Amino acid sequence: MSVTPLPALIQRFFIGRLQTQLGASRHTIAGYRDTFRLLLGYVSQHRQQLPSQSTLEDLDAALLCAFLDHLEHQRGNGIRTRNCRLAALHAFFHFVSYEAP
């Protein structure tokens, strides 16, 4: 079984899905971009690996819940901001369910 690297999936999500298929606004794309920038930084700190070395399997439920808690408690984000980040992650994993089932 070949594992698709996470950076390749993220690139296809932004270019293929958000821009080409959905025609998402630049504000939506910027918000999603910021979500992944924060997430990859968080993964890098907690897994001691470069973001380019991350795979989809690294993003398990426990890590994502810890990331959302980190946003709310350490970064001081409100519930609305945290839920916007969660919506970006939902959209990405919905995309991934078709791309790399």
C-alpha positions as MATLAB code, in Angstrom:
seq = 'MSVTPLPALIQRFFIGRLQTQLGASRHTIAGYRDTFRLLLGYVSQHRQQLPSQSTLEDLDAALLCAFLDHLEHQRGNGIRTRNCRLAALHAFFHFVSYEAP';
ca = [
       0.000    0.000    0.000;
       1.478    3.349   -0.963;
       1.077    6.257    1.405;
       0.380    9.650   -0.125;
       2.481   12.314    1.602;
       0.467   14.869    3.524;
       1.935   17.881    1.664;
       0.742   16.441   -1.662;
      -2.780   15.935   -0.303;
      -2.878   19.463    1.076;
      -1.719   20.895   -2.247;
      -4.382   18.966   -4.166;
      -6.999   20.090   -1.640;
      -6.149   23.772   -2.090;
      -5.615   23.799   -5.838;
      -7.908   21.046   -7.074;
     -10.776   21.266   -4.640;
     -10.970   24.771   -3.179;
      -9.811   26.854   -6.125;
     -10.824   24.817   -9.174;
     -13.934   22.892   -8.147;
     -15.489   25.134   -5.527;
     -14.168   28.535   -6.559;
     -13.694   29.403   -2.885;
     -13.142   33.041   -1.972;
      -9.681   34.304   -1.149;
     -10.821   34.794    2.448;
     -11.830   31.146    2.763;
      -8.574   30.001    1.235;
      -6.597   32.275    3.568;
      -8.465   30.936    6.602;
      -7.856   27.343    5.556;
      -4.208   28.163    4.838;
      -3.793   29.566    8.334;
      -5.398   26.451    9.803;
      -2.895   24.190    8.096;
       0.016   26.464    8.943;
      -0.931   26.240   12.620;
      -1.652   22.509   12.437;
       1.627   21.637   10.750;
       3.535   23.737   13.281;
       1.738   21.927   16.089;
       2.456   18.507   14.564;
       6.087   19.470   14.077;
       6.453   20.387   17.749;
       4.648   17.357   19.129;
       5.945   14.670   16.783;
       9.484   16.097   16.412;
       9.408   15.860   12.621;
       9.447   18.250    9.727;
       6.049   19.050    8.208;
       7.268   17.707    4.866;
       7.781   14.295    6.510;
       4.220   14.092    7.818;
       1.771   11.545    6.508;
      -1.987   11.369    6.790;
      -1.638    8.709    9.487;
       0.115   11.274   11.716;
      -3.146   13.221   11.975;
      -5.054   10.947   14.316;
      -8.104   11.934   16.342;
      -6.148   12.428   19.576;
      -3.712   14.824   17.895;
      -6.476   16.840   16.237;
      -8.400   17.155   19.510;
      -5.211   18.250   21.268;
      -4.618   20.784   18.470;
      -8.098   22.259   18.885;
      -7.612   22.440   22.667;
      -4.257   24.140   22.075;
      -5.927   26.768   19.897;
      -8.514   27.496   22.524;
      -6.435   27.398   25.696;
      -2.818   28.237   24.784;
      -3.440   30.575   21.850;
      -6.538   32.117   23.393;
      -8.764   31.605   20.350;
     -12.487   31.854   20.924;
     -14.970   29.110   20.176;
     -15.907   30.691   16.823;
     -12.304   30.743   15.617;
     -11.710   27.205   16.830;
     -14.859   26.052   15.039;
     -13.684   27.728   11.813;
     -10.448   25.743   12.102;
     -12.491   22.610   12.718;
     -14.585   23.310    9.607;
     -11.388   23.549    7.543;
     -10.251   20.180    8.906;
     -13.668   18.628    8.176;
     -13.520   19.881    4.590;
     -10.002   18.514    4.167;
     -10.834   15.073    5.545;
     -13.980   14.916    3.425;
     -11.757   15.572    0.407;
      -9.239   12.963    1.596;
     -11.962   10.340    1.983;
     -12.280   10.387   -1.810;
      -8.619   10.934   -2.692;
      -6.948    8.457   -0.335;
      -9.643    6.224    1.182;
];
